[in-house]
């Protein structure tokens, strides 16, 4: 089997990967609502890889890959709780952005110490919150939270 790529290390490593880091964060966040009335359901999040650019610097180091990453989170609830759902989505957005930036700083230190794998910290996260009214079942609404950022890492080929 070939060596695991840096993008897979960054996203999936059990100890330092972004996906396990976010999953732990979501589990902790959902745990704070365990004793409260369920006004929403959080579906498993979706990950999409977008534009990817590879470039080599003039000093002969390994090529640098910049990969666009999008995360999508969906909250489902009843229409009467629309304001609460928006507030929860906003809270979740702030939490996720903080965790992504914290993870990025932690990974960047690994690059400084060991040279692997995150080359530049994440400094900008973009996204939006969408609202959609469901037709079936009625009285249900969806709040979708989108977060997008770029990962810059050394290519390992």
Coordinates of C-alpha atoms in Angstrom, one line a residue:
X1 CA 0.0 0.0 0.0
X2 CA 1.3 3.5 -0.8
X3 CA 2.0 6.1 1.8
X4 CA -1.1 8.0 2.9
X5 CA -1.4 11.4 1.2
X6 CA -1.1 14.6 3.2
X7 CA -4.7 15.6 2.4
X8 CA -5.9 12.3 3.9
X9 CA -3.6 12.8 7.0
X10 CA -5.0 16.3 7.4
X11 CA -8.6 15.3 7.1
X12 CA -8.8 11.7 8.5
X13 CA -5.9 11.1 11.0
X14 CA -7.6 9.7 14.1
X15 CA -5.4 11.9 16.4
X16 CA -4.8 15.1 14.4
X17 CA -7.3 15.0 11.5
X18 CA -9.9 17.8 11.0
X19 CA -12.8 15.4 10.6
X20 CA -12.3 13.6 13.9
X21 CA -11.7 17.0 15.6
X22 CA -15.0 18.4 14.3
X23 CA -16.9 15.2 15.2
X24 CA -15.6 15.4 18.8
X25 CA -16.6 19.1 18.9
X26 CA -20.1 18.3 17.5
X27 CA -20.6 15.5 20.1
X28 CA -19.6 17.8 22.9
X29 CA -21.9 20.5 21.6
X30 CA -24.9 18.1 21.2
X31 CA -24.2 16.8 24.8
X32 CA -25.0 20.3 26.1
X33 CA -28.6 19.8 24.8
X34 CA -29.1 16.3 26.4
X35 CA -31.3 17.6 29.2
X36 CA -33.2 20.1 27.1
X37 CA -36.3 19.5 25.0
X38 CA -35.3 18.5 21.5
X39 CA -36.1 21.4 19.2
X40 CA -33.7 20.3 16.4
X41 CA -31.9 17.4 14.8
X42 CA -28.4 17.7 13.5
X43 CA -27.7 15.5 10.5
X44 CA -24.2 14.1 9.8
X45 CA -22.1 16.8 8.1
X46 CA -21.0 16.6 4.5
X47 CA -17.5 17.3 3.2
X48 CA -16.8 18.4 -0.4
X49 CA -13.4 19.1 -1.9
X50 CA -13.5 22.0 -4.4
X51 CA -10.8 23.7 -6.5
X52 CA -7.3 22.5 -6.1
X53 CA -4.1 24.3 -7.2
X54 CA -0.6 23.0 -7.1
X55 CA 2.5 25.2 -7.5
X56 CA 6.2 24.9 -7.0
X57 CA 8.2 27.6 -5.3
X58 CA 11.5 28.7 -6.9
X59 CA 13.6 27.4 -4.0
X60 CA 13.0 23.8 -5.1
X61 CA 10.9 22.6 -2.1
X62 CA 8.1 20.1 -2.6
X63 CA 5.1 21.5 -4.6
X64 CA 2.4 23.2 -2.4
X65 CA -1.2 22.1 -2.9
X66 CA -4.0 24.5 -2.0
X67 CA -7.3 22.5 -1.7
X68 CA -10.7 24.2 -1.2
X69 CA -12.7 22.3 1.5
X70 CA -16.5 22.8 2.1
X71 CA -18.4 21.5 5.1
X72 CA -22.2 21.5 5.2
X73 CA -24.2 21.0 8.4
X74 CA -28.0 20.6 8.4
X75 CA -30.3 21.4 11.3
X76 CA -33.9 20.1 11.1
X77 CA -36.7 21.5 13.3
X78 CA -40.3 22.7 13.3
X79 CA -41.2 26.0 11.7
X80 CA -42.4 27.6 15.0
X81 CA -38.8 27.2 16.3
X82 CA -37.2 29.0 13.3
X83 CA -35.6 31.8 15.4
X84 CA -34.2 29.2 17.8
X85 CA -32.8 27.2 14.9
X86 CA -31.2 30.3 13.4
X87 CA -29.6 31.2 16.7
X88 CA -28.4 27.6 17.2
X89 CA -27.0 27.6 13.6
X90 CA -25.2 30.9 14.4
X91 CA -23.8 29.4 17.6
X92 CA -22.7 26.3 15.7
X93 CA -21.1 28.4 13.0
X94 CA -19.0 30.2 15.6
X95 CA -18.0 27.0 17.3
X96 CA -17.0 25.2 14.1
X97 CA -15.0 28.2 12.9
X98 CA -13.2 28.4 16.2
X99 CA -12.4 24.7 16.1
X100 CA -11.2 24.8 12.5
X101 CA -8.9 27.7 13.3
X102 CA -7.7 26.0 16.6
X103 CA -7.0 22.8 14.6
X104 CA -5.2 24.7 12.0
X105 CA -2.9 26.4 14.5
X106 CA -2.2 23.0 16.1
X107 CA -1.4 21.4 12.7
X108 CA 0.8 24.3 11.7
X109 CA 2.9 23.7 14.8
X110 CA 3.4 20.1 13.6
X111 CA 4.7 21.6 10.3
X112 CA 7.1 23.8 12.2
X113 CA 8.4 20.9 14.3
X114 CA 8.3 18.0 11.9
X115 CA 7.7 19.5 8.5
X116 CA 4.3 17.7 8.0
X117 CA 1.7 18.3 6.7
X118 CA -0.1 21.7 6.9
X119 CA 2.0 24.4 5.3
X120 CA -0.1 27.5 6.1
X121 CA -2.7 28.0 8.8
X122 CA -6.3 28.7 8.0
X123 CA -6.9 32.4 8.3
X124 CA -10.2 32.8 6.4
X125 CA -13.4 30.8 6.6
X126 CA -16.4 31.8 4.4
X127 CA -19.9 30.5 4.3
X128 CA -23.6 31.1 4.7
X129 CA -26.7 30.0 6.5
X130 CA -29.7 28.9 4.4
X131 CA -33.3 28.4 5.4
X132 CA -35.7 26.0 3.6
X133 CA -39.3 25.2 4.3
X134 CA -40.1 21.5 3.8
X135 CA -43.2 20.5 1.9
X136 CA -43.2 16.9 3.3
X137 CA -43.4 16.6 6.2
X138 CA -45.2 19.9 6.6
X139 CA -44.3 22.2 9.5
X140 CA -40.6 21.2 9.1
X141 CA -37.8 23.5 8.2
X142 CA -34.1 23.0 7.4
X143 CA -31.3 25.3 8.3
X144 CA -28.1 24.6 6.3
X145 CA -24.8 25.9 7.5
X146 CA -22.0 26.1 4.9
X147 CA -18.3 26.6 5.8
X148 CA -15.5 26.9 3.2
X149 CA -11.8 27.3 3.6
X150 CA -8.5 26.4 1.9
X151 CA -5.9 23.9 3.1
X152 CA -2.3 24.5 1.9
X153 CA 0.0 21.6 2.3
X154 CA 3.1 20.1 0.8
X155 CA 2.5 17.5 -2.0
X156 CA 4.0 14.1 -1.2
X157 CA 4.5 12.5 -4.6

